[in-house]
mmCIF file of C-alpha atoms and ligand atoms in Angstrom:
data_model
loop_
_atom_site.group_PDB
_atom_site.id
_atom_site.type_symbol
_atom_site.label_atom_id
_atom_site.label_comp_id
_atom_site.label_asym_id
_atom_site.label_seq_id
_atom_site.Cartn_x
_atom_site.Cartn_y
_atom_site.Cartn_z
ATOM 1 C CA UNK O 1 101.114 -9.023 -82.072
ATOM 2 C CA UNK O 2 100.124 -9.282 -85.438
ATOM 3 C CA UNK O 3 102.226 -10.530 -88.042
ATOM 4 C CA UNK O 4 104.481 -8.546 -90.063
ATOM 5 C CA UNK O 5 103.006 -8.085 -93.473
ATOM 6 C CA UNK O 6 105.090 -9.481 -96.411
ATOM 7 C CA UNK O 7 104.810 -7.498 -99.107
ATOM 8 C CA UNK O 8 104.822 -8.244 -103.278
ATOM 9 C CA UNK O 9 104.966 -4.869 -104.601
ATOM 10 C CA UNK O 10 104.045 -3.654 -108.379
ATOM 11 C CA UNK O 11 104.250 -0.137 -109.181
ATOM 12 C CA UNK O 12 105.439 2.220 -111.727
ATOM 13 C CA UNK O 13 108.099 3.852 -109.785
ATOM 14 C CA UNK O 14 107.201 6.820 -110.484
ATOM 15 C CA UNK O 15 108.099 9.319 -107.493
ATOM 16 C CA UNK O 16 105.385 8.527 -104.808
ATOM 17 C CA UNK O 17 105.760 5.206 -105.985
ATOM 18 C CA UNK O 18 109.588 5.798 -104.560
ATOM 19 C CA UNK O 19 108.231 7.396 -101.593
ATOM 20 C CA UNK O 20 106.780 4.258 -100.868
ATOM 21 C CA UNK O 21 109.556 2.317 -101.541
ATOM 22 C CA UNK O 22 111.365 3.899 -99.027
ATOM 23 C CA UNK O 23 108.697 3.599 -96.777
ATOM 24 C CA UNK O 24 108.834 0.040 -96.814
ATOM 25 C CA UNK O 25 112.062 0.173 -96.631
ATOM 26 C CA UNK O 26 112.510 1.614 -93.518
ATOM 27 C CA UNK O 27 109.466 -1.074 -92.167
ATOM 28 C CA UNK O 28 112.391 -3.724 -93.422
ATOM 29 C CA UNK O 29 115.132 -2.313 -91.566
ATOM 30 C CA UNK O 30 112.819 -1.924 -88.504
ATOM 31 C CA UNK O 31 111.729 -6.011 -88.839
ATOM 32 C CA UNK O 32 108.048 -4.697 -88.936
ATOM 33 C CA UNK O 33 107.501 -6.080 -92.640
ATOM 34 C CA UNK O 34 109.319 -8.036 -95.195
ATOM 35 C CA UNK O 35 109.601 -7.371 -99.119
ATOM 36 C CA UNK O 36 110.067 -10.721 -101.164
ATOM 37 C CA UNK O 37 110.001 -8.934 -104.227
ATOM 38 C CA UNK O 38 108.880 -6.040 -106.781
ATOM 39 C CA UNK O 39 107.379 -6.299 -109.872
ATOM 40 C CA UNK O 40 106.688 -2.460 -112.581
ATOM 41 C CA UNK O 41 104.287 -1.706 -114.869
ATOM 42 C CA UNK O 42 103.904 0.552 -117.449
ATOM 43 C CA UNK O 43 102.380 3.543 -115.802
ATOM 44 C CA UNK O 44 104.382 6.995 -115.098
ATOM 45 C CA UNK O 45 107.699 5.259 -117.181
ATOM 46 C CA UNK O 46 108.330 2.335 -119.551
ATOM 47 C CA UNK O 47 108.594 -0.703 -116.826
ATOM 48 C CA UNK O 48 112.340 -1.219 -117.553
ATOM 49 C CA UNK O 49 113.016 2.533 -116.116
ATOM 50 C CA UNK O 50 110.545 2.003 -113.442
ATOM 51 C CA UNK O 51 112.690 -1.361 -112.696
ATOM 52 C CA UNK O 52 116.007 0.789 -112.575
ATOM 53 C CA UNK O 53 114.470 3.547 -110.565
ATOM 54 C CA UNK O 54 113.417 0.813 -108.246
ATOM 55 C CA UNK O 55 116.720 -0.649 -107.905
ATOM 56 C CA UNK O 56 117.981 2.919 -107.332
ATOM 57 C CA UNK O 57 115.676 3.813 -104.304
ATOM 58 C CA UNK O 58 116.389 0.506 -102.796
ATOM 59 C CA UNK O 59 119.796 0.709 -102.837
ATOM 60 C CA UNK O 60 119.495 4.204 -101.416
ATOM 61 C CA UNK O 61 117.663 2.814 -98.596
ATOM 62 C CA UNK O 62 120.027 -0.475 -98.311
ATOM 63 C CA UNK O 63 117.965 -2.799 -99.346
ATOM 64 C CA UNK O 64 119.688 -5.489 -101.393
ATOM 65 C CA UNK O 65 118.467 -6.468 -104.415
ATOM 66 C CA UNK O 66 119.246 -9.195 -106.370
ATOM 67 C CA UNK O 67 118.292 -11.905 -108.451
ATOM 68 C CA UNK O 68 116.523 -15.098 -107.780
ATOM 69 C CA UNK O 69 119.265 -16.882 -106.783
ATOM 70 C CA UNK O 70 120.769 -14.822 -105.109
ATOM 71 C CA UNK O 71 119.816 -13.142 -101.544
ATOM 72 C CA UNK O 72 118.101 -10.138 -101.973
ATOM 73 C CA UNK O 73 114.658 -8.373 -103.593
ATOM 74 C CA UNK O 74 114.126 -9.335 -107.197
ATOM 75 C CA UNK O 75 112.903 -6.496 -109.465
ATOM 76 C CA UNK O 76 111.028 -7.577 -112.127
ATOM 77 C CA UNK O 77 109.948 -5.801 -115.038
ATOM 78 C CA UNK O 78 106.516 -6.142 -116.326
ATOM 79 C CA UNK O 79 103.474 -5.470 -118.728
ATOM 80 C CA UNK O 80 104.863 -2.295 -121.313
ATOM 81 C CA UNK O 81 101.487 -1.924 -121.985
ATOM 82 C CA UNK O 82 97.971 -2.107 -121.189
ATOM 83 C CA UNK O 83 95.489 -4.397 -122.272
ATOM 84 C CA UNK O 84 93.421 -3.274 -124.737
ATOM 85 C CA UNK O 85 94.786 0.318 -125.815
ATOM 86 C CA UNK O 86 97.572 2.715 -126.053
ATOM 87 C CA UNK O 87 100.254 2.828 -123.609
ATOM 88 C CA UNK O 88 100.565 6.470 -122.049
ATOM 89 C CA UNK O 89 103.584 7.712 -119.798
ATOM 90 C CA UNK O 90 102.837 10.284 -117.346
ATOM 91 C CA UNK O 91 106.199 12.045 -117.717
ATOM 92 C CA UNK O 92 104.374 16.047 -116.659
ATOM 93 C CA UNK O 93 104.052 14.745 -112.874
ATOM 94 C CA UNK O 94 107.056 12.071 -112.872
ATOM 95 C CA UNK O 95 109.481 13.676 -115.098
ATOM 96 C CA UNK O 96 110.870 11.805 -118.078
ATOM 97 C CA UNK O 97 113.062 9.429 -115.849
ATOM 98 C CA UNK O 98 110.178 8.833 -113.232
ATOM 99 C CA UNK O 99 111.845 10.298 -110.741
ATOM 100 C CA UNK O 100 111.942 14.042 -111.173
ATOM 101 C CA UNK O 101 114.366 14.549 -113.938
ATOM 102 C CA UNK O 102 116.863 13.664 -111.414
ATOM 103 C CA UNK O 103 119.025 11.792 -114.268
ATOM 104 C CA UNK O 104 120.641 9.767 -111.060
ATOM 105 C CA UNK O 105 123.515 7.177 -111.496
ATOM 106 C CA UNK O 106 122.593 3.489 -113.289
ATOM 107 C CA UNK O 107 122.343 1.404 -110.187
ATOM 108 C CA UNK O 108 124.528 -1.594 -108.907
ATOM 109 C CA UNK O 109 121.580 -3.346 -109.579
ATOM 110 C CA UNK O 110 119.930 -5.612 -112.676
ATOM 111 C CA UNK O 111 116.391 -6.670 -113.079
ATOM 112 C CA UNK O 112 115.574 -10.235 -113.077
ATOM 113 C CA UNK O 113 114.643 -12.463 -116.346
ATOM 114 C CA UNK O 114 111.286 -13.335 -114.584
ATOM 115 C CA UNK O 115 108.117 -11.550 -115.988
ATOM 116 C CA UNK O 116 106.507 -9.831 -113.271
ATOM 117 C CA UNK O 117 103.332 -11.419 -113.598
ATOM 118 C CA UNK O 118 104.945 -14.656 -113.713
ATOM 119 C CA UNK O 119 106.769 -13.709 -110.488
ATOM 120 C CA UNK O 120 103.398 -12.604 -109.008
ATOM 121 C CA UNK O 121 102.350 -16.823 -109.671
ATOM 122 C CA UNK O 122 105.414 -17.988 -108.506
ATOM 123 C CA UNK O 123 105.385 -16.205 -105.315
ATOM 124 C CA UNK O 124 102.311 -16.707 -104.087
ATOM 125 C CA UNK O 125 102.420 -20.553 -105.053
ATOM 126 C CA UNK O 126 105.378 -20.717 -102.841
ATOM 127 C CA UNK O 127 104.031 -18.572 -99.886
ATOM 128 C CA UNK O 128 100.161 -20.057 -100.240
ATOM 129 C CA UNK O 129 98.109 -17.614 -98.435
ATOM 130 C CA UNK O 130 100.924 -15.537 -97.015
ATOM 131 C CA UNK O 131 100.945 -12.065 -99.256
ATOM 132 C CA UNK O 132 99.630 -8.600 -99.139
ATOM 133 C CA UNK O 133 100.061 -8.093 -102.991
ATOM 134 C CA UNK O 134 100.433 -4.225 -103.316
ATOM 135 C CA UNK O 135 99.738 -2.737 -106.454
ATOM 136 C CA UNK O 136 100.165 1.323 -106.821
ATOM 137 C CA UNK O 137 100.193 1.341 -110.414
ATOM 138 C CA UNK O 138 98.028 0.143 -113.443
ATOM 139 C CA UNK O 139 96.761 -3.213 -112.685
ATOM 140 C CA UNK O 140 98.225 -4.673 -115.842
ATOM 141 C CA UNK O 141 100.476 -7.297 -114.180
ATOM 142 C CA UNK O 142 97.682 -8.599 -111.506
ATOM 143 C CA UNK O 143 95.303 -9.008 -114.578
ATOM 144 C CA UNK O 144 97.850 -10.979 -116.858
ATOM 145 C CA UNK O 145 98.442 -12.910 -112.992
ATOM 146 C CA UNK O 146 95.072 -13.894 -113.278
ATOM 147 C CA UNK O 147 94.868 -15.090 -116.406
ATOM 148 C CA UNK O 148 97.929 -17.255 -115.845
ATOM 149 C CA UNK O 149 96.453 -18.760 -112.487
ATOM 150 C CA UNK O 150 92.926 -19.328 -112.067
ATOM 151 C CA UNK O 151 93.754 -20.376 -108.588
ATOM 152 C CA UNK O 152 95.688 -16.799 -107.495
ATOM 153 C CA UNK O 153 92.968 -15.273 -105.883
ATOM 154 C CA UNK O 154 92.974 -18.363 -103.291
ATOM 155 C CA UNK O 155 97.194 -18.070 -102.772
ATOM 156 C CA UNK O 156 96.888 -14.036 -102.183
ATOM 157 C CA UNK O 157 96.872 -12.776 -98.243
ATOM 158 C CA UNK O 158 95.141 -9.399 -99.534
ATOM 159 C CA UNK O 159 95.497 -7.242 -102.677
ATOM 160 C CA UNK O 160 95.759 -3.348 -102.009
ATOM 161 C CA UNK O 161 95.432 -1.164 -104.889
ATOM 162 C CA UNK O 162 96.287 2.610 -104.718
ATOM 163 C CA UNK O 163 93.586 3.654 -107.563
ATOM 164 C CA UNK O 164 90.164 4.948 -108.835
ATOM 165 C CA UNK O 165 87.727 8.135 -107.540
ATOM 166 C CA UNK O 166 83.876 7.792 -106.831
ATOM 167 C CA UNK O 167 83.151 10.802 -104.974
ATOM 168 C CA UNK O 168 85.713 12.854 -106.174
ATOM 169 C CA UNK O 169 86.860 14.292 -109.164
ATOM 170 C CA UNK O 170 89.235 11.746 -111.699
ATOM 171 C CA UNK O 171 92.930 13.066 -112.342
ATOM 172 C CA UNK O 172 93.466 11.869 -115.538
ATOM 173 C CA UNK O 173 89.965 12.302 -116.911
ATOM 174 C CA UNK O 174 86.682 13.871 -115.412
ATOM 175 C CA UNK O 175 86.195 11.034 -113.777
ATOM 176 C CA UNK O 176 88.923 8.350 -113.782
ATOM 177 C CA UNK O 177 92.152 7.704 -111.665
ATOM 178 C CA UNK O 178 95.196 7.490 -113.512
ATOM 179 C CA UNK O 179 96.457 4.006 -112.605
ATOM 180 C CA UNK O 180 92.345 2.811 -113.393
ATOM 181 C CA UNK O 181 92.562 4.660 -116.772
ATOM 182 C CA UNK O 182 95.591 3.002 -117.923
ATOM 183 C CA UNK O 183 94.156 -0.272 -118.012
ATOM 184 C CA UNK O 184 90.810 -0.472 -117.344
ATOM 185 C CA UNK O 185 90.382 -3.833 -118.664
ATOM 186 C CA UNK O 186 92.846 -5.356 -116.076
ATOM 187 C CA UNK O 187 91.288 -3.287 -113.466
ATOM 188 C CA UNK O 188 87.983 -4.411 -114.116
ATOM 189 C CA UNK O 189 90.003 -8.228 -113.526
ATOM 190 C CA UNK O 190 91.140 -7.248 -110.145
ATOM 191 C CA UNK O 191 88.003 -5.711 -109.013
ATOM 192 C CA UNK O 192 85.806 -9.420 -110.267
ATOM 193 C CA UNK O 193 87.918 -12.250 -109.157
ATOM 194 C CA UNK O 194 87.267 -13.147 -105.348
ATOM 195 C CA UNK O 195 90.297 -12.390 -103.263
ATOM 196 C CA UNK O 196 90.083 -9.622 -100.722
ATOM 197 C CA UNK O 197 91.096 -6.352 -102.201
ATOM 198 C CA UNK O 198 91.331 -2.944 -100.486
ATOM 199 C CA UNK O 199 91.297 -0.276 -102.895
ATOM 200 C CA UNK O 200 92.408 3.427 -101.895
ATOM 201 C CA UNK O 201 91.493 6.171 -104.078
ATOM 202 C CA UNK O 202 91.695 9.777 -104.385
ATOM 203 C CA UNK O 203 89.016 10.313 -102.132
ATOM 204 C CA UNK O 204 91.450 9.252 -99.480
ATOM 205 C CA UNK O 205 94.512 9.964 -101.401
ATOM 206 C CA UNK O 206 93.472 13.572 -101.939
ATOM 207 C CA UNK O 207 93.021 15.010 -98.203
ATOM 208 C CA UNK O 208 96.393 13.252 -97.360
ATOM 209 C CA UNK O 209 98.546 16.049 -99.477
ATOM 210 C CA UNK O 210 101.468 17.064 -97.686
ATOM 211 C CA UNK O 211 102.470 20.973 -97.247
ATOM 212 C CA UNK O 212 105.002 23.361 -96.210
ATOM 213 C CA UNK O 213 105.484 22.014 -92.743
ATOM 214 C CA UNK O 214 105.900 18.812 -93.433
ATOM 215 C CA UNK O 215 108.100 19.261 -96.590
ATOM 216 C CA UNK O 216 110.280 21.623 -94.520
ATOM 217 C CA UNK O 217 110.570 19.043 -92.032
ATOM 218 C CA UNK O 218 111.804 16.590 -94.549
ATOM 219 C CA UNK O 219 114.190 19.560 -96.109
ATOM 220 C CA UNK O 220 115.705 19.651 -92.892
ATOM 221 C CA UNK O 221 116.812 16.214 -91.959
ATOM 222 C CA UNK O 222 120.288 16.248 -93.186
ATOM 223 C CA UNK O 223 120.751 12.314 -93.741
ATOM 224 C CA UNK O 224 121.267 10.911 -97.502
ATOM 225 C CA UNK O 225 117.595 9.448 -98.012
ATOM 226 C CA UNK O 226 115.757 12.555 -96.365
ATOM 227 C CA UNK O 227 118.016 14.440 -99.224
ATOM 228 C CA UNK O 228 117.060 11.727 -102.041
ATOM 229 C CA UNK O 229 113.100 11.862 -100.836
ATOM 230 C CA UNK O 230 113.556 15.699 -100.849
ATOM 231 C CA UNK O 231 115.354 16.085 -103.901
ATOM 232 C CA UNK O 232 112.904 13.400 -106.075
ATOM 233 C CA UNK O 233 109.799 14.968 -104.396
ATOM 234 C CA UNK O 234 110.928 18.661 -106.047
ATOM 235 C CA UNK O 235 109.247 18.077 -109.060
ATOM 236 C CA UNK O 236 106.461 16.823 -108.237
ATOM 237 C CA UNK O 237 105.849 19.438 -105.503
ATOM 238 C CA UNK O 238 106.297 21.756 -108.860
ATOM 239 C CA UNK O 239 103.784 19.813 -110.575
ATOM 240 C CA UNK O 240 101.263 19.712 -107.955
ATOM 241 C CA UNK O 241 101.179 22.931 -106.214
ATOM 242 C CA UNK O 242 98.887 24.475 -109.316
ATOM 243 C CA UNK O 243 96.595 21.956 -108.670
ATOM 244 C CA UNK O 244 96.604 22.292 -104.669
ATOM 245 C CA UNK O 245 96.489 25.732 -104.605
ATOM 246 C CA UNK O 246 99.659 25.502 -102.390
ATOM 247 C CA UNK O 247 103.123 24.394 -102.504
ATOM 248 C CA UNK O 248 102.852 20.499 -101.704
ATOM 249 C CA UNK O 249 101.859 17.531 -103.463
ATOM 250 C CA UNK O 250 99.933 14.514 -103.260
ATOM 251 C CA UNK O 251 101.850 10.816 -101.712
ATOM 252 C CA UNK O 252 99.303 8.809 -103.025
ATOM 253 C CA UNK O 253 100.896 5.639 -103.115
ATOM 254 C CA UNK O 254 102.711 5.587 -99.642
ATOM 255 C CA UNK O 255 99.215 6.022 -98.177
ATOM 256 C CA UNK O 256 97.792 2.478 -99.899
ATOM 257 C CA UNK O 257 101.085 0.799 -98.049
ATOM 258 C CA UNK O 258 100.067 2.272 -95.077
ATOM 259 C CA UNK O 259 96.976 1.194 -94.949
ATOM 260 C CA UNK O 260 98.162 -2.133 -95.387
ATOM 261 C CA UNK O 261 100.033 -1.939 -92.395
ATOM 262 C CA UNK O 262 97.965 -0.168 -90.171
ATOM 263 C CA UNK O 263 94.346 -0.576 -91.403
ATOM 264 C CA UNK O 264 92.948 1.288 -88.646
ATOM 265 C CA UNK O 265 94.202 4.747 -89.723
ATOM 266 C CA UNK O 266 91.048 4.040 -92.437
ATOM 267 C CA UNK O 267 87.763 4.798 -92.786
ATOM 268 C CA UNK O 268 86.090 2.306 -95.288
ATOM 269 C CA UNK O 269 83.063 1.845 -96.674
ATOM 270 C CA UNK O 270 82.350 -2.074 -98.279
ATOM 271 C CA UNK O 271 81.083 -2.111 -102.319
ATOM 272 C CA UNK O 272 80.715 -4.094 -105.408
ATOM 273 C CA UNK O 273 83.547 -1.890 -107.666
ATOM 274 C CA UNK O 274 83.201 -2.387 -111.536
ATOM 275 C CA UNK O 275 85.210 -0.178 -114.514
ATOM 276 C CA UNK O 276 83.483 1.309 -117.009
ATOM 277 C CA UNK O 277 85.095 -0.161 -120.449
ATOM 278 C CA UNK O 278 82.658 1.401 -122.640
ATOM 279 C CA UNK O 279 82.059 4.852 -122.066
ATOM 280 C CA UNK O 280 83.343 7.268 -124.640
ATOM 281 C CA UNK O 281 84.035 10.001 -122.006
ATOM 282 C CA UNK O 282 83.852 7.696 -118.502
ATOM 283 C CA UNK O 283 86.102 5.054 -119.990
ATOM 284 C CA UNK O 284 88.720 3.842 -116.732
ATOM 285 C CA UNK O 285 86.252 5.091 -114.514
ATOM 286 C CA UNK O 286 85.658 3.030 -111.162
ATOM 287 C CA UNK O 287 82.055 2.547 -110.582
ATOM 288 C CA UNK O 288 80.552 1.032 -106.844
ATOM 289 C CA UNK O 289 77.372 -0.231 -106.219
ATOM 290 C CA UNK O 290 75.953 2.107 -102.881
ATOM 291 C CA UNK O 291 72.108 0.948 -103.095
ATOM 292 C CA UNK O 292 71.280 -0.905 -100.177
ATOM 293 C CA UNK O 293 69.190 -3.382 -102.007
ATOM 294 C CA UNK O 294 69.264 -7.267 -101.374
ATOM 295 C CA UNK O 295 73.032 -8.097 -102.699
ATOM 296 C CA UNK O 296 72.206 -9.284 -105.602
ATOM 297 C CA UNK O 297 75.962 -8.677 -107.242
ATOM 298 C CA UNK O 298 78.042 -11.714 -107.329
ATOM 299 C CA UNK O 299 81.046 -9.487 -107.279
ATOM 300 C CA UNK O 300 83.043 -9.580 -103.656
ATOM 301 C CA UNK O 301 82.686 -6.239 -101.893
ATOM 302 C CA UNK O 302 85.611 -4.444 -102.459
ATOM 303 C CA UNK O 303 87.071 -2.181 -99.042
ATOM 304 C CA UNK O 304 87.270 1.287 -100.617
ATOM 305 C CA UNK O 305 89.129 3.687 -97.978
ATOM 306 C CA UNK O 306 86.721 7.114 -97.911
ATOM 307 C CA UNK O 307 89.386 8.671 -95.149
ATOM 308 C CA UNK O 308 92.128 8.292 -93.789
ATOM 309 C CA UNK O 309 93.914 10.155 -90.354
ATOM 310 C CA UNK O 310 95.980 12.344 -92.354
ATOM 311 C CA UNK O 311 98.304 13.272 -89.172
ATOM 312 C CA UNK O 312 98.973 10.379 -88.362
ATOM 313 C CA UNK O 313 99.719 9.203 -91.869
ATOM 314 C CA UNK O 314 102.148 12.154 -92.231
ATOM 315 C CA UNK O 315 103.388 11.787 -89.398
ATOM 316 C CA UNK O 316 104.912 8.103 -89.700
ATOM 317 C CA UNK O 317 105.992 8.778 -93.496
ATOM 318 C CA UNK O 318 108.014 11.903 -92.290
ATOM 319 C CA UNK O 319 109.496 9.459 -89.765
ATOM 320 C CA UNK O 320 110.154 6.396 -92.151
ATOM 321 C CA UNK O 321 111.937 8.833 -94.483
ATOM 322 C CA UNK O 322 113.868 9.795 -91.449
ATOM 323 C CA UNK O 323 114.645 6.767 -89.686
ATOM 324 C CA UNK O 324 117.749 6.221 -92.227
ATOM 325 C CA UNK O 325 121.311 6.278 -90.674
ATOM 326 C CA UNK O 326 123.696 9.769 -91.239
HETATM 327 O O1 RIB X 401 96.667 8.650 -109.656
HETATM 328 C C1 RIB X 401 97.818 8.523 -108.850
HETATM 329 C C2 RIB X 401 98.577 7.288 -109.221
HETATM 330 O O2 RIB X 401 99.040 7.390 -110.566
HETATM 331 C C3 RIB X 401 99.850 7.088 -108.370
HETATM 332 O O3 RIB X 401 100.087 5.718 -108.215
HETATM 333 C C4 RIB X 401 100.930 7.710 -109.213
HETATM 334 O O4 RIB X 401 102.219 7.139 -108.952
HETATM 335 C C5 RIB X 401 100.475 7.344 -110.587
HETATM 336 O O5 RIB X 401 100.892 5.999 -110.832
HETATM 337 CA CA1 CA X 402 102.257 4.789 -108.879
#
């Protein structure tokens, strides 16, 4: 038996960003994975909302959360902007209040003091070699990590990075991912230092969308988190069904978590990953290295997910968002 993966999560919570927390949460609850702590980013919302929204879907989902002294998951906020341009809130596929317009009640909940990147260096110095660092937003807070610590890479279990598109179209640009494209410079960080990263993209993310079935599945589960995953998912199924063709939308974070978990329900393929900075019209887009030639790169392969077994993946999100008591 393998051991239970303990998460640090940084996201930009965001509404499949709350998808996932749920996800996790319900791994929690089942004693299948622990969360020591969450850390936002600018992204989809300004970090402070995506610190409240986080506070609100863990709270939904019973999770305490609390500060550093106190027991609990402390919810940092993080990085309001990127690196080395413009911050830019996706508020057409998140709403303005990152989770669907929703407007829901302040929660019980406060954020912690602690910078997120500074709680990224503090938790992995005092759990050396023990954390999957999951990161489903820009990778602003990971790159200002790594600038604080020289020696994270060597603390950090695994990084695994919902992000980028190489043989698929971008979402944000031609070619680039959204959570690539809103800080390419800290991306291009991640992808160089030498700790094992797993990066899942829209090529995998894409395929996974849910539809009809499955959202009338989740419609019909009459507990209070299958209503709050239902209700929070409405706008985005609004935003995404022009792009799908069909009423349903894409979970693209909740896959990268489950991946982390379960890293067999992935198909992978093993490549040098660099971001373009330069490029007036490819600028934030992730570029791998598929030659077969001699490895000359001195960049770590990164584990880019090509596929994933979609049922499966549906299936055990449907049943995490489930698993919550009446
Ligand atoms: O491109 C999809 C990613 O951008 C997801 O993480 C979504 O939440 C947004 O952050
Ligand atoms: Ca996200």
């Amino acid at each position: 038996m393998t051991k239970a993966p303990a998460f640090l999560y940084d996201c930009d919570t965001g509404i499949d960003d709350a998808m996932t927390l749920l996800y996790l949460a319900s791994l929690v609850h089942a004693g299948e994975a622990t969360l020591v702590g969450v850390g936002t980013v600018h992204g989809n919302v300004h970090p402070l909302t995506g610190a409240l929204n986080t506070l609100r879907v863990l709270e939904a989902a019973g999770i305490k959360a609390g500060g550093q002294d106190e027991q609990g998951v402390p919810v940092a906020v993080g990085a309001d902007r990127p690196m080395a341009q413009d911050v830019h809130y996706a508020v057409d596929w998140h709403g303005t209040d990152g989770l669907g317009n929703t407007y829901l009640p302040e929660p019980a909940g406060r954020p912690v003091a602690e910078p997120a990147a500074a709680q990224i260096v503090r938790l992995a110095r005092a759990l050396p070699g023990e954390l999957t660092l999951l990161a489903t937003g820009p990778l602003t807070n990971l790159g200002a990590a790594l600038l604080l610590d020289a020696e994270l890479p060597s603390l950090i279990r695994e990084v695994v990075v919902m992000g980028g598109a190489f043989d698929h179209p971008g979402n944000i640009t031609t070619h680039a991912e959204a959570n690539i494209w809103h800080d390419p410079e800290a991306a291009d960080l991640v992808f160089a230092a030498d700790w094992p990263v797993v990066l899942v993209p829209l090529d995998a993310t894409h395929p996974s969308a849910v539809h009809d079935d499955w959202l009338d599945r989740l419609a019909a589960h009459d507990t209070p988190v299958a209503r709050f995953a239902a209700r929070v998912l409405e706008f985005y199924i609004d935003a995404y069904t022009p792009t799908l063709r069909r009423r349903g939308a894409v979970i693209h974070d909740a896959l990268a978590a489950m991946l982390a978990v379960d890293p067999d329900l992935g198909e992978y393929a093993h490549r040098p990953v660099r971001v373009e900075l330069r490029g007036e019209l490819t600028r934030g887009t992730t570029v791998w290295d598929a030659r077969s030639l001699p490895a000359e790169d001195v960049r770590r392969p990164v584990k880019v997910a090509t596929g994933s077994d979609v049922a499966a993946f549906q299936e055990r999100l449907l049943a995490s968002l489930q698993s919550f008591p009446a």
